[in-house]
Coordinates of C-alpha atoms in Angstrom, one line a residue:
X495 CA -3.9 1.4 -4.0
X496 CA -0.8 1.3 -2.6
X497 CA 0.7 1.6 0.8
X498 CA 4.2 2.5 2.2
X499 CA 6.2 -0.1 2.9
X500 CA 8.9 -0.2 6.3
X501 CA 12.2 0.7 5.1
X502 CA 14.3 1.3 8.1
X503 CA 13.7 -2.5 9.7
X504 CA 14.1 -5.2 6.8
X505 CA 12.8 -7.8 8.7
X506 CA 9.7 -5.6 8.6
X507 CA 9.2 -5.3 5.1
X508 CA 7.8 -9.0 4.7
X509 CA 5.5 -9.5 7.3
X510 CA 3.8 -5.9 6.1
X511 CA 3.8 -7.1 1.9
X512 CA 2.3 -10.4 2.8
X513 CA -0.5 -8.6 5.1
X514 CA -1.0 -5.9 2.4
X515 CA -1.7 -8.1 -0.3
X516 CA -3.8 -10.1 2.2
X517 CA -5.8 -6.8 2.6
X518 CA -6.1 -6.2 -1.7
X519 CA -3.7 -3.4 -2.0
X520 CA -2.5 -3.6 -5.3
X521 CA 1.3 -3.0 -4.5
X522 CA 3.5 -2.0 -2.4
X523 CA 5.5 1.0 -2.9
X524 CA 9.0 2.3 -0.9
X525 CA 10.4 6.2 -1.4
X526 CA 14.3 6.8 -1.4
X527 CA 14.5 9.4 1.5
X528 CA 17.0 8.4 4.1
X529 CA 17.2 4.7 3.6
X530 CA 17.9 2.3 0.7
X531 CA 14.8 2.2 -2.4
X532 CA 15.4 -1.1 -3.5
X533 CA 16.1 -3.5 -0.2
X534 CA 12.4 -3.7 1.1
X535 CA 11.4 -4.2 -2.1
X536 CA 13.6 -7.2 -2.3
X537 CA 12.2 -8.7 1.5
X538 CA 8.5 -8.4 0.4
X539 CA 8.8 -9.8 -3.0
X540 CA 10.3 -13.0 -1.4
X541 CA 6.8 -12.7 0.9
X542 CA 4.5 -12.2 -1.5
X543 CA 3.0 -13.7 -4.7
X544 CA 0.3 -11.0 -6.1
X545 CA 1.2 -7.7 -5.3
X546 CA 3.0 -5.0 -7.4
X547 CA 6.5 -3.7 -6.3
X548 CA 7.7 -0.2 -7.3
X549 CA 10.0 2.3 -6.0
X550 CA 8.0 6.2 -6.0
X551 CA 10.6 6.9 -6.9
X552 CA 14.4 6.0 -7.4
X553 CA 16.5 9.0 -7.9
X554 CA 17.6 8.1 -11.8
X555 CA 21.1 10.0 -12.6
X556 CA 23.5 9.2 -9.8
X557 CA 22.9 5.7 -10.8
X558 CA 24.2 5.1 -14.6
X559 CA 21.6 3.5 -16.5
X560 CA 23.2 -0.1 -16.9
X561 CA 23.4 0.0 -12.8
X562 CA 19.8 1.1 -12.6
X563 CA 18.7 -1.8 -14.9
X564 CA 20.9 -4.2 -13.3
X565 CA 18.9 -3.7 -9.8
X566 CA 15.3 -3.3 -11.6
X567 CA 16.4 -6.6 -13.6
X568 CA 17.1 -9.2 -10.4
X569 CA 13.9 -7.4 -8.9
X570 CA 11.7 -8.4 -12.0
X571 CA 12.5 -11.7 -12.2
X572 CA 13.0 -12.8 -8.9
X573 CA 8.9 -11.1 -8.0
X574 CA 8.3 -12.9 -11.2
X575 CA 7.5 -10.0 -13.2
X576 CA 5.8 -7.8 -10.2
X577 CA 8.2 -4.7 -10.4
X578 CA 7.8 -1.2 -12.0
X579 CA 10.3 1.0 -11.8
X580 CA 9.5 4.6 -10.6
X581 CA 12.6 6.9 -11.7
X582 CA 12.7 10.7 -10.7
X583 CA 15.0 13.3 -11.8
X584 CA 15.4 15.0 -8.4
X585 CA 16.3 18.6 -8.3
X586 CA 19.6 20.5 -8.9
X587 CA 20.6 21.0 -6.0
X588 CA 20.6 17.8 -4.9
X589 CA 22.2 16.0 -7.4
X590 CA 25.0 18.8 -7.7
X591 CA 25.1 19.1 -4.1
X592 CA 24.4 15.9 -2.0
X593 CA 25.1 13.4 -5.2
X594 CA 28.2 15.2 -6.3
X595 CA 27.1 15.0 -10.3
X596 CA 27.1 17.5 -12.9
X597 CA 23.2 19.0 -13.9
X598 CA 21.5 19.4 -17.1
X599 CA 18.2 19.6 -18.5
X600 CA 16.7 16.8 -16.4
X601 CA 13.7 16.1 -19.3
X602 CA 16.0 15.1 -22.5
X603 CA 18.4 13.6 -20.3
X604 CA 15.3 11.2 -18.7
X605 CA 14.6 10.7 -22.0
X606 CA 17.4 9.3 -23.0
X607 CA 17.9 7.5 -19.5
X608 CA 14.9 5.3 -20.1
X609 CA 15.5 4.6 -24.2
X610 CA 19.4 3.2 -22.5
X611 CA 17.4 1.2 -19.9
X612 CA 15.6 -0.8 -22.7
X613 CA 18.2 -0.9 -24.6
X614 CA 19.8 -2.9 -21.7
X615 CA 17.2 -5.4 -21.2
X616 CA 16.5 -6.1 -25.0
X617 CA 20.7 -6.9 -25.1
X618 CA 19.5 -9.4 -21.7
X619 CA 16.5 -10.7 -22.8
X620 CA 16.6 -11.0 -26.7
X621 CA 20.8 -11.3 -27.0
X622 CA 20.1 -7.8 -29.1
X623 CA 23.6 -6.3 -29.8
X624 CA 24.0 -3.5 -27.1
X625 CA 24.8 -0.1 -29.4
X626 CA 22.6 2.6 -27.9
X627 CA 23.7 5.8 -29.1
X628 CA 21.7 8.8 -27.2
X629 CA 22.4 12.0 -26.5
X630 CA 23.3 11.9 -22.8
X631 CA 23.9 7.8 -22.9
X632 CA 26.4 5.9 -25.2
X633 CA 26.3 2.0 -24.5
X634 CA 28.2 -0.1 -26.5
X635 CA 29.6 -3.2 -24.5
X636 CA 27.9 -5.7 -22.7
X637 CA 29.7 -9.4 -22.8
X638 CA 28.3 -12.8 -21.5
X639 CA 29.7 -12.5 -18.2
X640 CA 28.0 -9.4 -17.3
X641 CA 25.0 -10.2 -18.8
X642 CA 21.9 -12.4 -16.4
X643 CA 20.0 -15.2 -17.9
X644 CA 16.9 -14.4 -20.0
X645 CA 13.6 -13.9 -17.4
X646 CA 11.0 -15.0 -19.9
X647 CA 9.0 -12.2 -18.1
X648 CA 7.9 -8.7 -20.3
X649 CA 10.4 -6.2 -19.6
X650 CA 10.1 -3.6 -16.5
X651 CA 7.6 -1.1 -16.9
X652 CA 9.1 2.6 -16.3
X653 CA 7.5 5.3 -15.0
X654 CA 8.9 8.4 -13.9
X655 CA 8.0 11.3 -11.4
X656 CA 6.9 14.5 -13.6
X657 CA 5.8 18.4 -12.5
X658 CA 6.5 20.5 -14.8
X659 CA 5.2 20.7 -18.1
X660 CA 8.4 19.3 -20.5
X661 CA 8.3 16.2 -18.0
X662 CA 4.9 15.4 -18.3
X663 CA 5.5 15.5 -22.2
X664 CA 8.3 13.4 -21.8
X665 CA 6.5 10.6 -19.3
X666 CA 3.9 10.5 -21.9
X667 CA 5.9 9.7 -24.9
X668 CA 8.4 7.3 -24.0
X669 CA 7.1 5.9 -20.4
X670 CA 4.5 3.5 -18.9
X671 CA 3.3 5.5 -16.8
X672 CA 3.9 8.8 -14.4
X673 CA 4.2 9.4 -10.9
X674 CA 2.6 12.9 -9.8
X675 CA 4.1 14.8 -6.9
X676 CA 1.7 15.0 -3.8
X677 CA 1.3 19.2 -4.6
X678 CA -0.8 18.4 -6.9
X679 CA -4.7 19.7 -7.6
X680 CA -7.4 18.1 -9.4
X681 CA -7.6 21.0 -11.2
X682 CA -3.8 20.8 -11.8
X683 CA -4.0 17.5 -13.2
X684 CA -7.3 18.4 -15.6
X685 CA -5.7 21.6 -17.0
X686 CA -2.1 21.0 -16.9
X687 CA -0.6 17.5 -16.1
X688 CA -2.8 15.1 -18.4
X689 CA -3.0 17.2 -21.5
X690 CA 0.5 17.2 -21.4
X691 CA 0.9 13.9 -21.2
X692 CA -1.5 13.2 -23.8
X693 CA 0.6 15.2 -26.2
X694 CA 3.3 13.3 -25.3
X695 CA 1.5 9.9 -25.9
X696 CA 0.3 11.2 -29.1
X697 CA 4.1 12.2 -30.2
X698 CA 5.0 8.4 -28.5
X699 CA 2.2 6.2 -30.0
X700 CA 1.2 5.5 -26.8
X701 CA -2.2 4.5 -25.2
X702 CA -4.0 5.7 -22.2
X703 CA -5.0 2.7 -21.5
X704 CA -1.6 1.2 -21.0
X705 CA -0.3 4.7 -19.0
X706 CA -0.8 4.2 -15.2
X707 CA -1.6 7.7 -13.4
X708 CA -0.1 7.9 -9.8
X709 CA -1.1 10.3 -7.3
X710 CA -1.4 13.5 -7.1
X711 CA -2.5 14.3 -3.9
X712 CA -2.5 13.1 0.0
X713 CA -5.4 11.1 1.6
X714 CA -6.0 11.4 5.4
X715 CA -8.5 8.7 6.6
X716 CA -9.2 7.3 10.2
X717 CA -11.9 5.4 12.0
X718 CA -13.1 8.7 13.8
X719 CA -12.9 12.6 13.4
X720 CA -9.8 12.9 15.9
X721 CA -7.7 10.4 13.3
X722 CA -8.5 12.3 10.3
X723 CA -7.8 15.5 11.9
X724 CA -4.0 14.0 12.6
X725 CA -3.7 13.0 8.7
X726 CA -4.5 16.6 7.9
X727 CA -1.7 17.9 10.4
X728 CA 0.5 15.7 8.5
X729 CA -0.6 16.7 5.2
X730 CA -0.8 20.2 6.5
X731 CA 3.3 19.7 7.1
X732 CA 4.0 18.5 3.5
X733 CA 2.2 20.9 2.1
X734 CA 3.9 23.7 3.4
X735 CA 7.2 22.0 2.9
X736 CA 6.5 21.7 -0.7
X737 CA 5.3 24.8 -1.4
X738 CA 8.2 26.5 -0.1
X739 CA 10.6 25.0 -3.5
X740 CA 10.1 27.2 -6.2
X741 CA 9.8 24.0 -8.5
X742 CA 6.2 24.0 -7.8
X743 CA 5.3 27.5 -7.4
X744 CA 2.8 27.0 -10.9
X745 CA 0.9 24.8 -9.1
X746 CA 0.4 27.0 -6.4
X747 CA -0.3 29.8 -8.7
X748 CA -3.5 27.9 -10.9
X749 CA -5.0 28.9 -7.2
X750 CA -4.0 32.2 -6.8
X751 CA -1.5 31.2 -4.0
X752 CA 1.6 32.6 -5.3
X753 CA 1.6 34.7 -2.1
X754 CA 1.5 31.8 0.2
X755 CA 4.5 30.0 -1.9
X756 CA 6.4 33.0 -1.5
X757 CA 6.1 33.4 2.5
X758 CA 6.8 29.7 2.9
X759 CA 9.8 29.7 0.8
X760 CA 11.6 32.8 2.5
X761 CA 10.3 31.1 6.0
X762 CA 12.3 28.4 4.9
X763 CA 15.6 30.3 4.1
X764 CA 15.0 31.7 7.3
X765 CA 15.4 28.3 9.1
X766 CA 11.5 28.3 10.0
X767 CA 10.5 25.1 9.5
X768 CA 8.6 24.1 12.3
X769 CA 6.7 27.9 12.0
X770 CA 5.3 27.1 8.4
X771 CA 2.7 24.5 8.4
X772 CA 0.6 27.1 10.4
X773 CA 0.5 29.5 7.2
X774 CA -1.3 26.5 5.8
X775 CA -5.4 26.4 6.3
X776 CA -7.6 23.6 6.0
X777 CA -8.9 24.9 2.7
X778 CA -5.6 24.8 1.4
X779 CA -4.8 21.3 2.5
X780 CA -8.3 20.0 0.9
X781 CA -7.2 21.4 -2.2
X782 CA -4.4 18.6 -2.2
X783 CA -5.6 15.6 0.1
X784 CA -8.7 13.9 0.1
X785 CA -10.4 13.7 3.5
X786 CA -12.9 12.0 5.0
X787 CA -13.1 8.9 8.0
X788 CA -13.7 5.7 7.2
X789 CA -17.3 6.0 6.0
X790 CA -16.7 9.2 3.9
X791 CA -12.9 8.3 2.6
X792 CA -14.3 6.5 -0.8
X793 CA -16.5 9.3 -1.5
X794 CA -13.8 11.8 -0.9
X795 CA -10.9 9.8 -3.0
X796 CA -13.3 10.0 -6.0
X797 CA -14.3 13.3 -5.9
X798 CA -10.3 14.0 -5.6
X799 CA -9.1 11.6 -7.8
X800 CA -12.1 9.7 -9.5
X801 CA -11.0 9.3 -13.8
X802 CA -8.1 11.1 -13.4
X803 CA -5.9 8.8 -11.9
X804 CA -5.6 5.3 -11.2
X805 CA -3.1 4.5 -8.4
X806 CA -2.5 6.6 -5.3
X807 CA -1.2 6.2 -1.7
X808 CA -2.9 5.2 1.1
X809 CA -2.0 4.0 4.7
X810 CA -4.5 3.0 7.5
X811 CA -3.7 3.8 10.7
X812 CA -2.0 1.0 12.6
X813 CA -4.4 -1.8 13.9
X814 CA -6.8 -1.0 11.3
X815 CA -8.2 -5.1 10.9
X816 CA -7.5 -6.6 8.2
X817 CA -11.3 -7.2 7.4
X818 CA -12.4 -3.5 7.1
X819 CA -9.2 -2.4 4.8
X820 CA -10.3 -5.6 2.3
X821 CA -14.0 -3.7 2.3
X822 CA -12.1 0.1 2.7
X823 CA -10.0 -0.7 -0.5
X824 CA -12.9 -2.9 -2.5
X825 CA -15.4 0.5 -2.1
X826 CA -11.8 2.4 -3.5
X827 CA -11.5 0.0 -6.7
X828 CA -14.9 0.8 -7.9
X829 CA -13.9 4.2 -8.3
X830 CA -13.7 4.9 -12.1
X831 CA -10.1 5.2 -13.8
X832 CA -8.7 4.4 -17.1
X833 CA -5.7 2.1 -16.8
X834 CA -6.0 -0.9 -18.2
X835 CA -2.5 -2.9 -17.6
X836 CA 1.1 -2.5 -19.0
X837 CA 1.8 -3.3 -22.2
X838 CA 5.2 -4.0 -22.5
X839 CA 6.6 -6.6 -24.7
X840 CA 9.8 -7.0 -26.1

């Protein structure tokens, strides 16, 4: 389970790790929206000593893949092997547009992205000669000076965000693991997201017992009805924010709500925003979040996400004690899933 961590206030970020791994999340996750992915990350591992750390996700091709492993690197060893990595593609017109970088087919060229990351670390780690020669990627230099110390530690897992069908192949077959986007079903991730990743693992060699499945979905939990009924509003929002890009229109569509996708993206060329969650209803948002207050939120999560996936989001409401998330979280983790732990040696 893993819970936002504060990213506007650094001095935040500790304070909030330590208490979460107090509590038994299992990490600690940031997002890269309008403030910095990695810094947090950076404030709770100096706090903590269990908990995971992971980015969901870092926005991969601005960043060239030797800078992206530089920053992953220090954060590995300095957590003492706690990070993951969590890379997303973004969309096109965002990094032609706000990142100022030329777009291509964002599956091959992640692909490639994470075979140059490891080829990085293995030059780091091992003193491998650096020659990685990919398609999108050609690294060839890499002298002592510009190279850290050996960590000792495995190297970083990477997982990366997937939708759509050729990015779930590729997640399976060359990452440790995948990060689902929120607008995402149950039924979505039984019919479409993990058979595609188990052709990629198949095509990879991979195991789904070493594959980590996040999300997939919103949970809005509270001590009383009144609580949970704000978590839906919220979830009601994203919902409807999502479902306006065209990107996920086929996951809309498994549940005949094509229509819906289309009013919500043409409200949102009209400048509608605040108008849209109401085109939302509750059945639609239960299609996507698990529900339920305190008492019902296990039940709920299971139902939603029980053997399917292993890892997902969720935040108590502030001044939820530290005593009932510890019980909260220990009725979560007997929820079935299949991950096992990374394997990733050198």
């Amino acid at each position: 389970m893993l819970p936002m961590l504060p990213m506007r206030h650094w001095r935040e970020a500790g304070p909030f790790g330590a208490a979460a791994e107090a509590a038994g999340f299992d990490a600690l996750m940031t997002v890269e929206l309008g403030h910095d992915v990695f810094t947090p990350l950076a404030f709770a591992a100096l706090a903590t000593e269990r908990i995971e750390l992971t980015p969901s996700i870092a926005v991969a091709f601005p960043r060239s893949p030797t800078v992206m492993a530089s920053q992953a690197w220090d954060l590995h060893a300095n957590s003492g092997g706690r990070f993951v990595l969590g890379l997303g593609s973004q969309v096109k017109g965002h990094n032609e547009r706000r990142f100022g970088i030329p777009w291509s087919p964002p599956a091959p060229r992640l692909r490639d992205y994470v075979r140059a990351l490891r080829a990085v670390w293995r030059r780091w780690e091992t003193g491998e000669k650096l020659d990685y020669q990919g398609e999108h990627y050609k690294l060839t230099l890499m002298t002592p000076d510009f190279s850290p110390e050996p960590t000792g530690l495995s190297m970083v897992p990477v997982t990366i965000a997937a939708v759509g069908e050729a990015m779930l192949r590729v997640a399976g077959e060359v990452c440790d693991g995948v990060r689902l986007h929120p607008l995402c079903s149950r039924r979505y991730l039984e019919e479409v997201a993990l058979p595609r990743i188990g052709e990629g693992m198949r095509h990879g060699g991979r195991s789904r017992a070493n594959f980590d499945v996040f999300g997939g979905g919103f949970v809005a939990t509270g001590p009383d009805a009144k609580t949970v009924a704000e978590g839906i509003e919220w979830a009601r929002r994203r919902v409807a924010i999502y479902g306006s890009t065209r990107t996920y229109t086929p996951i809309l569509a498994l549940h005949g709500l094509e229509e819906l996708g289309a009013k919500l993206h043409t409200m949102s060329t009209q400048g509608r925003w605040s108008e849209m969650a109401a085109e939302v209803s509750d059945d639609v948002v239960r299609i996507f979040a698990a529900c339920g207050t305190y008492g019902e939120i296990a039940q709920a999560i299971e139902a939603r996400f029980g053997g399917l996936a292993d890892a997902i989001e969720v935040n108590f409401p502030a001044g939820t004690p530290a005593g009932l998330q510890r019980e909260l979280l220990s009725d979560i983790h007997r929820i079935p899933h299949a991950f096992k732990g990374f394997d990733t040696g050198w």
